[in-house]
Amino acid sequence: ILNVEQSPQSLHVQEGDSTNFTCSFPSSNFYALHWYRWETAKSPEALFVMTLNGDEKKKGRISATLNTKEGYSYLYIKGSQPEDSATYLCAFITGTASKLTFGTGTRLQVTL
Amino acid sequence: DTEVTQTPKHLVMGMTNKKSLKCEQHMGHRAMYWYKQKAKKPPELMFVYSYEKLSINESVPSRFSPECPNSSLLNLHLHALQPEDSALYLCASSQVGQGDIQYFGAGTRLSVL
């Protein structure tokens, strides 16, 4: 059983704050890591697919980094806005299984 | 069009009922997935179809029966469910390729009485 952990479990920040959270995954047999954003009552939406050690991806105010040797990825949000409020899920894929194993998610709430 | 459409949005059924969940995508994706998500837990994979053939069954009880009639449609047939099967059922699709982005529907909220 693969263990994909995310921290913190939840986070409450003020508008304009920058924040980051962590996804930890097994460092062996790595193939890819996905980040998804899931707003309440909507579909989970893919943010990033990360495959190479040292990868850095950016989409607007959101960016992510990947360290496959130590088994972690960081997601950063710069200048949080209320519309960033969502649950952020990471999902891990091994080299031998064509399926995503999701972490438990970080629930972010951004208030004015 | 990057939409995956799931129907119904909500479903309430008794333990003796038979019902079906439906999922549709028109992105030309050849892999489709069913996930189950219980409250405060991550989505858990149930089934994967690749080129309309079942490629992964995560030891799901037989009261859940998937079907992929064509490359755009995915069904999940439900029969004799238990109250503990109450959950959000998510459908997703992707290009066939290990690690491809998955596009999700908004899910069907199922309650089994």
PDB file of C-alpha atoms in Angstrom:
ATOM      1  CA  ILE A   1       0.000   0.000   0.000  1.00  0.00           C
ATOM      2  CA  LEU A   2       1.436   3.351  -1.054  1.00  0.00           C
ATOM      3  CA  ASN A   3       1.442   6.110   1.514  1.00  0.00           C
ATOM      4  CA  VAL A   4       0.967   9.618   0.154  1.00  0.00           C
ATOM      5  CA  GLU A   5       0.747  12.227   2.893  1.00  0.00           C
ATOM      6  CA  GLN A   6      -0.101  15.893   2.731  1.00  0.00           C
ATOM      7  CA  SER A   7       0.419  18.570   5.311  1.00  0.00           C
ATOM      8  CA  PRO A   8      -1.048  20.577   6.760  1.00  0.00           C
ATOM      9  CA  GLN A   9      -4.494  19.011   6.725  1.00  0.00           C
ATOM     10  CA  SER A  10      -6.069  22.467   6.645  1.00  0.00           C
ATOM     11  CA  LEU A  11      -4.936  26.038   6.424  1.00  0.00           C
ATOM     12  CA  HIS A  12      -6.670  29.353   6.957  1.00  0.00           C
ATOM     13  CA  VAL A  13      -4.941  32.457   5.555  1.00  0.00           C
ATOM     14  CA  GLN A  14      -5.792  36.080   4.893  1.00  0.00           C
ATOM     15  CA  GLU A  15      -6.133  37.514   1.406  1.00  0.00           C
ATOM     16  CA  GLY A  16      -2.703  38.506   0.116  1.00  0.00           C
ATOM     17  CA  ASP A  17      -0.787  35.995   2.227  1.00  0.00           C
ATOM     18  CA  SER A  18       1.521  33.561   0.505  1.00  0.00           C
ATOM     19  CA  THR A  19       1.336  29.960   1.562  1.00  0.00           C
ATOM     20  CA  ASN A  20       2.735  26.553   0.811  1.00  0.00           C
ATOM     21  CA  PHE A  21       1.974  22.945   1.556  1.00  0.00           C
ATOM     22  CA  THR A  22       3.695  19.606   1.247  1.00  0.00           C
ATOM     23  CA  CYS A  23       3.072  16.267  -0.410  1.00  0.00           C
ATOM     24  CA  SER A  24       5.234  13.325   0.703  1.00  0.00           C
ATOM     25  CA  PHE A  25       5.413  10.127  -1.308  1.00  0.00           C
ATOM     26  CA  PRO A  26       7.566   7.000  -1.569  1.00  0.00           C
ATOM     27  CA  SER A  27      10.875   7.888  -3.228  1.00  0.00           C
ATOM     28  CA  SER A  28      11.307   4.503  -4.889  1.00  0.00           C
ATOM     29  CA  ASN A  29       9.774   3.537  -8.241  1.00  0.00           C
ATOM     30  CA  PHE A  30       8.660   7.106  -8.975  1.00  0.00           C
ATOM     31  CA  TYR A  31       6.936   7.837 -12.277  1.00  0.00           C
ATOM     32  CA  ALA A  32       4.923  11.042 -11.880  1.00  0.00           C
ATOM     33  CA  LEU A  33       3.190  13.327  -9.392  1.00  0.00           C
ATOM     34  CA  HIS A  34       0.004  15.247 -10.085  1.00  0.00           C
ATOM     35  CA  TRP A  35      -1.467  18.226  -8.252  1.00  0.00           C
ATOM     36  CA  TYR A  36      -5.207  18.848  -8.395  1.00  0.00           C
ATOM     37  CA  ARG A  37      -7.399  21.639  -7.043  1.00  0.00           C
ATOM     38  CA  TRP A  38     -10.875  20.667  -5.888  1.00  0.00           C
ATOM     39  CA  GLU A  39     -13.401  23.371  -5.138  1.00  0.00           C
ATOM     40  CA  THR A  40     -16.528  22.413  -3.248  1.00  0.00           C
ATOM     41  CA  ALA A  41     -19.297  21.017  -5.500  1.00  0.00           C
ATOM     42  CA  LYS A  42     -17.029  21.138  -8.558  1.00  0.00           C
ATOM     43  CA  SER A  43     -14.773  18.694 -10.392  1.00  0.00           C
ATOM     44  CA  PRO A  44     -11.167  18.198  -9.319  1.00  0.00           C
ATOM     45  CA  GLU A  45      -9.027  20.200 -11.744  1.00  0.00           C
ATOM     46  CA  ALA A  46      -5.480  19.290 -12.695  1.00  0.00           C
ATOM     47  CA  LEU A  47      -2.849  21.912 -11.878  1.00  0.00           C
ATOM     48  CA  PHE A  48       0.448  20.224 -12.645  1.00  0.00           C
ATOM     49  CA  VAL A  49       1.996  16.978 -13.816  1.00  0.00           C
ATOM     50  CA  MET A  50       5.542  16.627 -12.538  1.00  0.00           C
ATOM     51  CA  THR A  51       7.915  13.950 -13.700  1.00  0.00           C
ATOM     52  CA  LEU A  52      11.542  15.023 -13.325  1.00  0.00           C
ATOM     53  CA  ASN A  53      13.536  15.510 -10.169  1.00  0.00           C
ATOM     54  CA  GLY A  54      14.028  19.235  -9.722  1.00  0.00           C
ATOM     55  CA  ASP A  55      10.971  20.109 -11.823  1.00  0.00           C
ATOM     56  CA  GLU A  56       9.439  23.502 -11.144  1.00  0.00           C
ATOM     57  CA  LYS A  57       6.086  24.319 -12.672  1.00  0.00           C
ATOM     58  CA  LYS A  58       4.136  27.565 -12.562  1.00  0.00           C
ATOM     59  CA  LYS A  59       0.576  28.557 -13.387  1.00  0.00           C
ATOM     60  CA  GLY A  60      -0.228  32.158 -12.551  1.00  0.00           C
ATOM     61  CA  ARG A  61       0.270  32.631  -8.815  1.00  0.00           C
ATOM     62  CA  ILE A  62       0.624  28.911  -8.145  1.00  0.00           C
ATOM     63  CA  SER A  63       3.871  27.001  -8.487  1.00  0.00           C
ATOM     64  CA  ALA A  64       5.169  23.571  -7.533  1.00  0.00           C
ATOM     65  CA  THR A  65       8.516  21.894  -7.037  1.00  0.00           C
ATOM     66  CA  LEU A  66       9.506  18.248  -7.021  1.00  0.00           C
ATOM     67  CA  ASN A  67      12.209  16.283  -5.213  1.00  0.00           C
ATOM     68  CA  THR A  68      11.977  12.629  -6.209  1.00  0.00           C
ATOM     69  CA  LYS A  69      15.117  11.580  -4.338  1.00  0.00           C
ATOM     70  CA  GLU A  70      13.676  12.540  -0.961  1.00  0.00           C
ATOM     71  CA  GLY A  71      10.041  11.995  -1.933  1.00  0.00           C
ATOM     72  CA  TYR A  72       8.334  15.364  -1.587  1.00  0.00           C
ATOM     73  CA  SER A  73       6.669  18.092  -3.594  1.00  0.00           C
ATOM     74  CA  TYR A  74       5.762  21.614  -2.486  1.00  0.00           C
ATOM     75  CA  LEU A  75       2.859  23.671  -3.779  1.00  0.00           C
ATOM     76  CA  TYR A  76       3.151  27.448  -3.352  1.00  0.00           C
ATOM     77  CA  ILE A  77       0.452  30.057  -3.697  1.00  0.00           C
ATOM     78  CA  LYS A  78       1.605  33.663  -3.888  1.00  0.00           C
ATOM     79  CA  GLY A  79      -0.778  36.411  -2.771  1.00  0.00           C
ATOM     80  CA  SER A  80      -3.709  34.142  -1.899  1.00  0.00           C
ATOM     81  CA  GLN A  81      -7.152  35.200  -3.086  1.00  0.00           C
ATOM     82  CA  PRO A  82     -10.571  33.998  -1.850  1.00  0.00           C
ATOM     83  CA  GLU A  83     -11.010  32.120  -5.140  1.00  0.00           C
ATOM     84  CA  ASP A  84      -7.995  29.979  -4.185  1.00  0.00           C
ATOM     85  CA  SER A  85     -10.088  28.426  -1.425  1.00  0.00           C
ATOM     86  CA  ALA A  86     -10.240  24.728  -2.243  1.00  0.00           C
ATOM     87  CA  THR A  87      -8.793  21.360  -1.323  1.00  0.00           C
ATOM     88  CA  TYR A  88      -5.426  20.714  -2.964  1.00  0.00           C
ATOM     89  CA  LEU A  89      -4.703  17.063  -3.669  1.00  0.00           C
ATOM     90  CA  CYS A  90      -1.492  15.462  -4.785  1.00  0.00           C
ATOM     91  CA  ALA A  91      -1.501  12.071  -6.495  1.00  0.00           C
ATOM     92  CA  PHE A  92       1.407   9.717  -7.016  1.00  0.00           C
ATOM     93  CA  ILE A  93       2.038   7.221  -9.813  1.00  0.00           C
ATOM     94  CA  THR A  94       4.629   4.468  -9.638  1.00  0.00           C
ATOM     95  CA  GLY A  95       6.587   3.070 -12.542  1.00  0.00           C
ATOM     96  CA  THR A  96       4.676  -0.181 -12.393  1.00  0.00           C
ATOM     97  CA  ALA A  97       1.063   0.843 -11.891  1.00  0.00           C
ATOM     98  CA  SER A  98      -1.043   3.011 -14.177  1.00  0.00           C
ATOM     99  CA  LYS A  99      -3.111   4.482 -11.394  1.00  0.00           C
ATOM    100  CA  LEU A 100      -3.140   7.530  -9.157  1.00  0.00           C
ATOM    101  CA  THR A 101      -2.816   7.176  -5.393  1.00  0.00           C
ATOM    102  CA  PHE A 102      -4.141  10.353  -3.822  1.00  0.00           C
ATOM    103  CA  GLY A 103      -3.022  12.078  -0.683  1.00  0.00           C
ATOM    104  CA  THR A 104      -5.561  13.180   1.904  1.00  0.00           C
ATOM    105  CA  GLY A 105      -5.456  16.767   0.697  1.00  0.00           C
ATOM    106  CA  THR A 106      -4.839  20.199   2.180  1.00  0.00           C
ATOM    107  CA  ARG A 107      -7.960  22.267   2.642  1.00  0.00           C
ATOM    108  CA  LEU A 108      -7.173  25.959   2.101  1.00  0.00           C
ATOM    109  CA  GLN A 109      -9.499  28.751   3.145  1.00  0.00           C
ATOM    110  CA  VAL A 110      -8.660  32.317   2.180  1.00  0.00           C
ATOM    111  CA  THR A 111     -10.589  35.098   3.859  1.00  0.00           C
ATOM    112  CA  LEU A 112     -10.784  38.828   3.192  1.00  0.00           C
TER     113      LEU A 112
ATOM    114  CA  ASP B   1     -14.351  20.639 -24.548  1.00  0.00           C
ATOM    115  CA  THR B   2     -12.610  19.337 -21.450  1.00  0.00           C
ATOM    116  CA  GLU B   3     -15.764  18.303 -19.677  1.00  0.00           C
ATOM    117  CA  VAL B   4     -16.611  15.002 -18.089  1.00  0.00           C
ATOM    118  CA  THR B   5     -20.330  14.788 -17.400  1.00  0.00           C
ATOM    119  CA  GLN B   6     -21.749  12.587 -14.660  1.00  0.00           C
ATOM    120  CA  THR B   7     -25.398  11.822 -14.044  1.00  0.00           C
ATOM    121  CA  PRO B   8     -27.231  11.884 -11.790  1.00  0.00           C
ATOM    122  CA  LYS B   9     -25.684  14.443  -9.405  1.00  0.00           C
ATOM    123  CA  HIS B  10     -27.477  12.886  -6.458  1.00  0.00           C
ATOM    124  CA  LEU B  11     -28.955   9.427  -5.959  1.00  0.00           C
ATOM    125  CA  VAL B  12     -30.787   7.874  -3.046  1.00  0.00           C
ATOM    126  CA  MET B  13     -31.439   4.151  -3.214  1.00  0.00           C
ATOM    127  CA  GLY B  14     -32.557   1.310  -1.030  1.00  0.00           C
ATOM    128  CA  MET B  15     -30.504  -1.796  -0.464  1.00  0.00           C
ATOM    129  CA  THR B  16     -32.674  -3.830  -2.825  1.00  0.00           C
ATOM    130  CA  ASN B  17     -32.679  -1.310  -5.683  1.00  0.00           C
ATOM    131  CA  LYS B  18     -30.769  -1.487  -8.943  1.00  0.00           C
ATOM    132  CA  LYS B  19     -29.466   1.793 -10.314  1.00  0.00           C
ATOM    133  CA  SER B  20     -26.772   3.006 -12.668  1.00  0.00           C
ATOM    134  CA  LEU B  21     -24.337   5.901 -12.666  1.00  0.00           C
ATOM    135  CA  LYS B  22     -23.355   7.375 -16.006  1.00  0.00           C
ATOM    136  CA  CYS B  23     -20.262   9.192 -17.213  1.00  0.00           C
ATOM    137  CA  GLU B  24     -19.573  10.753 -20.599  1.00  0.00           C
ATOM    138  CA  GLN B  25     -16.610  12.483 -22.223  1.00  0.00           C
ATOM    139  CA  HIS B  26     -16.001  13.730 -25.762  1.00  0.00           C
ATOM    140  CA  MET B  27     -12.302  14.464 -25.578  1.00  0.00           C
ATOM    141  CA  GLY B  28     -11.267  11.316 -27.428  1.00  0.00           C
ATOM    142  CA  HIS B  29      -9.759   9.883 -24.279  1.00  0.00           C
ATOM    143  CA  ARG B  30      -9.268   6.123 -24.290  1.00  0.00           C
ATOM    144  CA  ALA B  31      -8.901   5.581 -20.556  1.00  0.00           C
ATOM    145  CA  MET B  32     -11.781   6.026 -18.109  1.00  0.00           C
ATOM    146  CA  TYR B  33     -11.893   5.591 -14.350  1.00  0.00           C
ATOM    147  CA  TRP B  34     -14.276   5.180 -11.436  1.00  0.00           C
ATOM    148  CA  TYR B  35     -13.253   6.467  -8.012  1.00  0.00           C
ATOM    149  CA  LYS B  36     -15.036   6.332  -4.667  1.00  0.00           C
ATOM    150  CA  GLN B  37     -14.579   9.095  -2.132  1.00  0.00           C
ATOM    151  CA  LYS B  38     -15.780   8.925   1.457  1.00  0.00           C
ATOM    152  CA  ALA B  39     -15.932  12.041   3.606  1.00  0.00           C
ATOM    153  CA  LYS B  40     -12.525  13.430   4.640  1.00  0.00           C
ATOM    154  CA  LYS B  41     -10.724  10.677   2.706  1.00  0.00           C
ATOM    155  CA  PRO B  42      -8.882  10.803  -0.614  1.00  0.00           C
ATOM    156  CA  PRO B  43     -10.504   9.395  -3.758  1.00  0.00           C
ATOM    157  CA  GLU B  44      -9.876   5.668  -4.080  1.00  0.00           C
ATOM    158  CA  LEU B  45      -9.613   3.984  -7.446  1.00  0.00           C
ATOM    159  CA  MET B  46     -12.234   1.342  -8.196  1.00  0.00           C
ATOM    160  CA  PHE B  47     -11.944   0.506 -11.901  1.00  0.00           C
ATOM    161  CA  VAL B  48      -9.936   1.492 -14.975  1.00  0.00           C
ATOM    162  CA  TYR B  49     -11.003   0.944 -18.579  1.00  0.00           C
ATOM    163  CA  SER B  50      -8.435   1.214 -21.327  1.00  0.00           C
ATOM    164  CA  TYR B  51      -9.658   1.082 -24.938  1.00  0.00           C
ATOM    165  CA  GLU B  52     -13.043  -0.062 -23.645  1.00  0.00           C
ATOM    166  CA  LYS B  53     -11.555  -3.033 -21.840  1.00  0.00           C
ATOM    167  CA  LEU B  54     -11.397  -3.412 -18.074  1.00  0.00           C
ATOM    168  CA  SER B  55      -7.730  -3.140 -17.146  1.00  0.00           C
ATOM    169  CA  ILE B  56      -7.847  -2.596 -13.389  1.00  0.00           C
ATOM    170  CA  ASN B  57     -10.366  -3.797 -10.795  1.00  0.00           C
ATOM    171  CA  GLU B  58      -9.242  -2.807  -7.324  1.00  0.00           C
ATOM    172  CA  SER B  59     -10.934  -5.796  -5.679  1.00  0.00           C
ATOM    173  CA  VAL B  60     -14.282  -4.050  -5.750  1.00  0.00           C
ATOM    174  CA  PRO B  61     -17.292  -6.066  -4.514  1.00  0.00           C
ATOM    175  CA  SER B  62     -19.429  -7.550  -7.271  1.00  0.00           C
ATOM    176  CA  ARG B  63     -22.410  -5.422  -6.250  1.00  0.00           C
ATOM    177  CA  PHE B  64     -20.583  -2.746  -8.310  1.00  0.00           C
ATOM    178  CA  SER B  65     -20.501  -3.656 -11.994  1.00  0.00           C
ATOM    179  CA  PRO B  66     -18.745  -1.354 -14.475  1.00  0.00           C
ATOM    180  CA  GLU B  67     -19.503  -1.179 -18.156  1.00  0.00           C
ATOM    181  CA  CYS B  68     -17.878   0.724 -21.020  1.00  0.00           C
ATOM    182  CA  PRO B  69     -20.259   0.537 -24.017  1.00  0.00           C
ATOM    183  CA  ASN B  70     -18.054   2.752 -26.183  1.00  0.00           C
ATOM    184  CA  SER B  71     -15.068   5.042 -25.918  1.00  0.00           C
ATOM    185  CA  SER B  72     -17.163   8.002 -24.701  1.00  0.00           C
ATOM    186  CA  LEU B  73     -19.339   6.327 -22.097  1.00  0.00           C
ATOM    187  CA  LEU B  74     -18.744   4.647 -18.778  1.00  0.00           C
ATOM    188  CA  ASN B  75     -21.440   3.207 -16.555  1.00  0.00           C
ATOM    189  CA  LEU B  76     -21.416   1.864 -13.032  1.00  0.00           C
ATOM    190  CA  HIS B  77     -24.267  -0.513 -12.288  1.00  0.00           C
ATOM    191  CA  LEU B  78     -25.288  -0.769  -8.657  1.00  0.00           C
ATOM    192  CA  HIS B  79     -27.187  -3.657  -7.081  1.00  0.00           C
ATOM    193  CA  ALA B  80     -27.831  -4.704  -3.489  1.00  0.00           C
ATOM    194  CA  LEU B  81     -25.659  -1.967  -2.046  1.00  0.00           C
ATOM    195  CA  GLN B  82     -24.986  -1.489   1.635  1.00  0.00           C
ATOM    196  CA  PRO B  83     -25.292   1.730   3.646  1.00  0.00           C
ATOM    197  CA  GLU B  84     -21.470   1.851   3.879  1.00  0.00           C
ATOM    198  CA  ASP B  85     -21.378   2.248   0.087  1.00  0.00           C
ATOM    199  CA  SER B  86     -22.761   5.757   0.517  1.00  0.00           C
ATOM    200  CA  ALA B  87     -20.099   8.057  -0.916  1.00  0.00           C
ATOM    201  CA  LEU B  88     -19.211  10.429  -3.748  1.00  0.00           C
ATOM    202  CA  TYR B  89     -18.507   8.487  -6.945  1.00  0.00           C
ATOM    203  CA  LEU B  90     -16.173  10.257  -9.347  1.00  0.00           C
ATOM    204  CA  CYS B  91     -15.557   9.465 -12.974  1.00  0.00           C
ATOM    205  CA  ALA B  92     -12.416  10.561 -14.806  1.00  0.00           C
ATOM    206  CA  SER B  93     -10.862  10.171 -18.225  1.00  0.00           C
ATOM    207  CA  SER B  94      -7.397  10.578 -19.722  1.00  0.00           C
ATOM    208  CA  GLN B  95      -5.372   9.932 -22.818  1.00  0.00           C
ATOM    209  CA  VAL B  96      -4.043   6.405 -22.597  1.00  0.00           C
ATOM    210  CA  GLY B  97      -0.599   6.911 -21.219  1.00  0.00           C
ATOM    211  CA  GLN B  98       0.731   6.254 -17.812  1.00  0.00           C
ATOM    212  CA  GLY B  99       0.764   9.478 -15.881  1.00  0.00           C
ATOM    213  CA  ASP B 100      -1.512  11.491 -18.167  1.00  0.00           C
ATOM    214  CA  ILE B 101      -3.644  14.215 -16.586  1.00  0.00           C
ATOM    215  CA  GLN B 102      -7.044  12.938 -15.559  1.00  0.00           C
ATOM    216  CA  TYR B 103     -10.147  15.033 -16.186  1.00  0.00           C
ATOM    217  CA  PHE B 104     -12.814  14.537 -13.566  1.00  0.00           C
ATOM    218  CA  GLY B 105     -16.555  14.871 -13.451  1.00  0.00           C
ATOM    219  CA  ALA B 106     -18.260  16.571 -10.533  1.00  0.00           C
ATOM    220  CA  GLY B 107     -19.374  13.232  -9.142  1.00  0.00           C
ATOM    221  CA  THR B 108     -22.565  11.477  -8.078  1.00  0.00           C
ATOM    222  CA  ARG B 109     -23.438  11.751  -4.393  1.00  0.00           C
ATOM    223  CA  LEU B 110     -24.918   8.353  -3.496  1.00  0.00           C
ATOM    224  CA  SER B 111     -26.884   7.597  -0.368  1.00  0.00           C
ATOM    225  CA  VAL B 112     -27.887   4.016   0.372  1.00  0.00           C
ATOM    226  CA  LEU B 113     -30.703   3.666   2.881  1.00  0.00           C
TER     227      LEU B 113
END
